[in-house]
CSV table of N, CA and C in Angstrom, one decimal:
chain,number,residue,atom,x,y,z
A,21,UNK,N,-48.4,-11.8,-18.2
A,21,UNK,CA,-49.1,-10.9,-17.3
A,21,UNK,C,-50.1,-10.0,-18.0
A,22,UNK,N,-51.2,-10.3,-17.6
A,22,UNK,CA,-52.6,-9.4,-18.2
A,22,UNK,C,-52.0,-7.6,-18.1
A,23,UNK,N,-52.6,-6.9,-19.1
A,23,UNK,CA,-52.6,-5.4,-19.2
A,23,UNK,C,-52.8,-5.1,-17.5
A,24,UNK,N,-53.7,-5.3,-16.8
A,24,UNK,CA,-54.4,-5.3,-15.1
A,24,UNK,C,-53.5,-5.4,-14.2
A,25,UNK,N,-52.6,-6.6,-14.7
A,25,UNK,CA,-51.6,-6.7,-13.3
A,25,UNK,C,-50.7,-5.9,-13.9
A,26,UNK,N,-50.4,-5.3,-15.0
A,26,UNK,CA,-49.2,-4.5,-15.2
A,26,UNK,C,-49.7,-3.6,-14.7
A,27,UNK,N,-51.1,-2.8,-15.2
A,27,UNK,CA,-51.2,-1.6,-14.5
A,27,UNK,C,-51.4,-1.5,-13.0
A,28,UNK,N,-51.4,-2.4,-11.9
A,28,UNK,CA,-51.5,-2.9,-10.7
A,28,UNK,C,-49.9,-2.5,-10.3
A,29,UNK,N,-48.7,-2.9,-11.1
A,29,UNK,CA,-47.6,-2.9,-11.0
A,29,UNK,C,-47.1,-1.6,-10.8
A,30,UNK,N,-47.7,-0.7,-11.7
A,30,UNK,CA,-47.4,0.4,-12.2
A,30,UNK,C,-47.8,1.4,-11.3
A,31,UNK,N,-49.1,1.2,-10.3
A,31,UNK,CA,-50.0,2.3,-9.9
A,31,UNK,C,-49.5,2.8,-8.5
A,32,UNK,N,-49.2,4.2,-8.7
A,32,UNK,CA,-49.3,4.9,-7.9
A,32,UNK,C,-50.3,5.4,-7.2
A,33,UNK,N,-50.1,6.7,-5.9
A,33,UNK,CA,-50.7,7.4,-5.4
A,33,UNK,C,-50.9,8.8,-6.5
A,34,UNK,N,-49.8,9.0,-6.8
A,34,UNK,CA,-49.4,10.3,-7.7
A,34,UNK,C,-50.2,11.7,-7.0
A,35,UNK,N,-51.6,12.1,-7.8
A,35,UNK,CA,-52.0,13.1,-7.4
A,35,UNK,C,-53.6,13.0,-6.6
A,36,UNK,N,-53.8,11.4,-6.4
A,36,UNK,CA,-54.8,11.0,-6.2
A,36,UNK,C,-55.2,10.9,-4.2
A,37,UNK,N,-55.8,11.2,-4.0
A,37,UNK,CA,-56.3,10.9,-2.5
A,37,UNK,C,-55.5,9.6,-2.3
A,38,UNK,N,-55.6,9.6,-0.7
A,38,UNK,CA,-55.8,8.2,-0.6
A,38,UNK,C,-56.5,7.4,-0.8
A,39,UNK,N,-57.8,8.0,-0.9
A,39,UNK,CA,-59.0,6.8,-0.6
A,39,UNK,C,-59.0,6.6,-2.2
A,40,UNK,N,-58.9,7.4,-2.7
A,40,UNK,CA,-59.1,7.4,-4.2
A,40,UNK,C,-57.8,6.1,-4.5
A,41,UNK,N,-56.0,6.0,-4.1
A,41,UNK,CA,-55.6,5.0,-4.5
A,41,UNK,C,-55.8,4.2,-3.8
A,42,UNK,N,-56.5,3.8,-2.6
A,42,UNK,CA,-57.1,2.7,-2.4
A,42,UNK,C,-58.4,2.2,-2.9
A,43,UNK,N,-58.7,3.2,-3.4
A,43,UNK,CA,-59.9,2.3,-4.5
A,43,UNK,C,-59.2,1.7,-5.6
A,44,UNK,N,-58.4,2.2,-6.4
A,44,UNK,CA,-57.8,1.9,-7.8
A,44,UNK,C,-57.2,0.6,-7.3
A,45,UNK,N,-56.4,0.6,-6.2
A,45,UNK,CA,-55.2,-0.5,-5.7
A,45,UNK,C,-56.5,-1.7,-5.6
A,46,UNK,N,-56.9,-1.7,-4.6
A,46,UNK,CA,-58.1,-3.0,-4.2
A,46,UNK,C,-59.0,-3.4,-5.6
A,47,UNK,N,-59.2,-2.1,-6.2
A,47,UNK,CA,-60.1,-2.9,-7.9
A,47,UNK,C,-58.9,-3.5,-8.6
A,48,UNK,N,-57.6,-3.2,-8.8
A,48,UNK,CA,-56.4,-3.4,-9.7
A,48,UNK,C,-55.9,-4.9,-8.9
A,49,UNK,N,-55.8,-4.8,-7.5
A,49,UNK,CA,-54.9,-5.8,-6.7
A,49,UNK,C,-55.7,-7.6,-7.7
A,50,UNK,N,-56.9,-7.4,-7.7
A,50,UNK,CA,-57.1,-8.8,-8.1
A,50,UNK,C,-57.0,-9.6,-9.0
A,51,UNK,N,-56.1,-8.4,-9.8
A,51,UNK,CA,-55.4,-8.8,-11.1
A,51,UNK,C,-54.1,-8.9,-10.8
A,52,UNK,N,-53.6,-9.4,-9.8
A,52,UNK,CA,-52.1,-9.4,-9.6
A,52,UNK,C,-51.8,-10.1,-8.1
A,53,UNK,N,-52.7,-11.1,-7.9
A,53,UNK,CA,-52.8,-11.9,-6.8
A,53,UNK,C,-51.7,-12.3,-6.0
A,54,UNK,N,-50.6,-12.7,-6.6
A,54,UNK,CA,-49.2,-12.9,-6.6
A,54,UNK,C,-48.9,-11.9,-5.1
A,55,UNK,N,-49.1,-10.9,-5.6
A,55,UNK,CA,-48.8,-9.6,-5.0
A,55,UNK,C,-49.5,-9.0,-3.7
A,56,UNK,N,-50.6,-9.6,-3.3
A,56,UNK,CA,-51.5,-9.5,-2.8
A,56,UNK,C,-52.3,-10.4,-1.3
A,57,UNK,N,-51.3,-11.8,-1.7
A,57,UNK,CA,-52.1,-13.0,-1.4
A,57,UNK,C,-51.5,-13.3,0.4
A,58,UNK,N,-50.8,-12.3,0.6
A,58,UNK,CA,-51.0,-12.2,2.4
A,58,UNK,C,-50.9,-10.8,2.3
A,59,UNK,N,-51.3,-10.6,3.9
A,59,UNK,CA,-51.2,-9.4,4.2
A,59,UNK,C,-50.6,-8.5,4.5
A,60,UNK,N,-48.9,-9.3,4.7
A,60,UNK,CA,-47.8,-8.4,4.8
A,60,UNK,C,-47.3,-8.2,2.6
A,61,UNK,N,-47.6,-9.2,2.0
A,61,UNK,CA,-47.8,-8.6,0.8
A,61,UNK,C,-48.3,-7.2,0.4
A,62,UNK,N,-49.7,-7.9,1.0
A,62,UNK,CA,-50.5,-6.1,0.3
A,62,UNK,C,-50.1,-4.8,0.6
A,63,UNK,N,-50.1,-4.9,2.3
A,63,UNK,CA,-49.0,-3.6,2.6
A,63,UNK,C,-48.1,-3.4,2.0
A,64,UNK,N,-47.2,-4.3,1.6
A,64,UNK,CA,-46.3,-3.7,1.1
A,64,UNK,C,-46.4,-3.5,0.1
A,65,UNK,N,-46.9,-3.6,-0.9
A,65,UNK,CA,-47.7,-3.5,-2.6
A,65,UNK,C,-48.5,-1.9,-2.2
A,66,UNK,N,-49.2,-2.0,-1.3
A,66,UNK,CA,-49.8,-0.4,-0.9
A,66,UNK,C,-49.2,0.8,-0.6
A,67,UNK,N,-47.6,-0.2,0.0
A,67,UNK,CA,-46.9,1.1,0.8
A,67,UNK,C,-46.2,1.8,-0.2
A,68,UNK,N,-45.8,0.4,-1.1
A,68,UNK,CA,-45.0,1.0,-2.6
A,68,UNK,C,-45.1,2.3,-3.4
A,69,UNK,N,-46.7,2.1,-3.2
A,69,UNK,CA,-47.2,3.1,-4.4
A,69,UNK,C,-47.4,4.5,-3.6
A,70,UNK,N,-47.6,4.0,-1.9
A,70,UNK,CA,-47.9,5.8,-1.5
A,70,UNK,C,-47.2,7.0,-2.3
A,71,UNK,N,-47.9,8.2,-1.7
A,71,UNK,CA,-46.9,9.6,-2.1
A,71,UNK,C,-45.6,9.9,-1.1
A,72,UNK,N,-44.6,10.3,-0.8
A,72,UNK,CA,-43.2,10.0,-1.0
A,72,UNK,C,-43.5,10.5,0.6
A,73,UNK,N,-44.4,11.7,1.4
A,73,UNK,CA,-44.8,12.4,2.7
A,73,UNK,C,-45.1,11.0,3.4
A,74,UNK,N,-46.1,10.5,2.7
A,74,UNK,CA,-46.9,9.7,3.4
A,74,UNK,C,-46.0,8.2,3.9
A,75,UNK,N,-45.6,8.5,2.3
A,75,UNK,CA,-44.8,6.6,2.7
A,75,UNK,C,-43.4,7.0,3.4
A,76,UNK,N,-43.3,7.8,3.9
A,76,UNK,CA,-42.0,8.4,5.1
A,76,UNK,C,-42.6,8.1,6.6
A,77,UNK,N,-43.8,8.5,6.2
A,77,UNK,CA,-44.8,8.6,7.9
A,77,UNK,C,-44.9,6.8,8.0
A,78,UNK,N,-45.5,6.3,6.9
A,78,UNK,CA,-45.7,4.9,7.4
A,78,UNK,C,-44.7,4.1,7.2
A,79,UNK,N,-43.5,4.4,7.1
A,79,UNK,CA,-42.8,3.2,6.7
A,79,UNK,C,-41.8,2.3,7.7
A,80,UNK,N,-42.2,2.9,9.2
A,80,UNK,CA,-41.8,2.0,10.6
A,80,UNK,C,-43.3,1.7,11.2
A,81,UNK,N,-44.6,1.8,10.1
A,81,UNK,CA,-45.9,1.2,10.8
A,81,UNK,C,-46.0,-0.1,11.2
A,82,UNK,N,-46.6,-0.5,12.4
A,82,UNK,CA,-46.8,-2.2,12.5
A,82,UNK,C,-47.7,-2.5,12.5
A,83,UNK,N,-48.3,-2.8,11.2
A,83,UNK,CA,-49.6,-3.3,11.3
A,83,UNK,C,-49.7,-4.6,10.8
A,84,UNK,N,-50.7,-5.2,11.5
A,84,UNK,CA,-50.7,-7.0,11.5
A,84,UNK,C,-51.8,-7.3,10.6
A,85,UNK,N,-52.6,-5.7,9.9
A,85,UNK,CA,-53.4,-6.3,8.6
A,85,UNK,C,-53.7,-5.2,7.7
A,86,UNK,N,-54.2,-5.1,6.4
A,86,UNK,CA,-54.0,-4.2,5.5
A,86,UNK,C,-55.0,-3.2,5.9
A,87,UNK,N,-56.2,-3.6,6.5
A,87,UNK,CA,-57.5,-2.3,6.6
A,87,UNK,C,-56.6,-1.6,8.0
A,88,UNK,N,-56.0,-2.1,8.6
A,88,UNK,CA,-55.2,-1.4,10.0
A,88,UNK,C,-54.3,-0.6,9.4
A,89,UNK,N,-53.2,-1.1,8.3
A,89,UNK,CA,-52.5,0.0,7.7
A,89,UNK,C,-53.2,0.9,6.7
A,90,UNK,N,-54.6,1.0,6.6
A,90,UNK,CA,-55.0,1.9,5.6
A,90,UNK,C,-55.6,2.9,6.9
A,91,UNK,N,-56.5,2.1,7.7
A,91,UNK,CA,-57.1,2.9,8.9
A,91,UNK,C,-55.4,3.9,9.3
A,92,UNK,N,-54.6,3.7,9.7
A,92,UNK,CA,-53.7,4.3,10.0
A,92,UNK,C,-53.1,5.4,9.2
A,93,UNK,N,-53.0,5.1,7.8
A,93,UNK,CA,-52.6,6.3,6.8
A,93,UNK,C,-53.2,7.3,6.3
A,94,UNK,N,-55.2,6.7,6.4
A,94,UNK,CA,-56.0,7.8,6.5
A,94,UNK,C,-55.7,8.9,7.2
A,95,UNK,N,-55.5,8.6,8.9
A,95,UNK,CA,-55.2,8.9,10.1
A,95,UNK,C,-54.3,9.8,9.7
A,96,UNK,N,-53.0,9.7,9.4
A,96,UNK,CA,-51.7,10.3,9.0
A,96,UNK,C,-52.2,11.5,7.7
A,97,UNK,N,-52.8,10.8,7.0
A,97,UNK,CA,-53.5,11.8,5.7
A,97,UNK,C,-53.8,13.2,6.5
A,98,UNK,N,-55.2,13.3,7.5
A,98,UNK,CA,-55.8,13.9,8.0
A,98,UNK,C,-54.9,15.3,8.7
C-alpha cells in the first residue's frame, strides 16, 4: 500500500471544514481505489472519517450517491 492510500486510510475530518475534508478525501481517495470504487463505498469511507456531531446526524442518511451525501452534510454543517 502506497504512503497515499495509507494516508487516505488514516484521514479524518479532525479540525478541518467539511469542504476542506472533502477536498483532502477526493485528492487522497484515488490512491485507495479499493475503497472508493462504488458509491456506497465512498460514503462510507467519507462517513468514516466525519467529526463525531456530524457523523451522528448522517449516519441513518439515504443517499443513492456520494455528491447527495456531501450535498446533504454541507446542509447539516450549516
Amino acid at each position: 500500500m502506497s504512503m497515499k492510500a495509507t494516508e487516505f486510510m488514516k484521514l479524518t475530518q479532525g479540525t478541518k471544514t467539511l469542504t476542506e475534508y472533502m477536498h483532502a478525501f477526493n485528492n487522497l481517495s484515488r490512491y485507495a481505489l479499493e475503497f472508493v470504487n462504488t458509491e456506497e463505498k465512498k460514503i462510507e469511507s467519507f462517513k468514516g472519517g466525519l467529526g463525531i456531531k456530524l457523523m451522528k446526524t448522517m449516519t441513518n442518511a439515504k443517499c443513492a450517491t456520494y455528491n447527495e451525501f456531501i450535498s446533504d452534510a454541507l446542509t447539516q454543517e450549516n
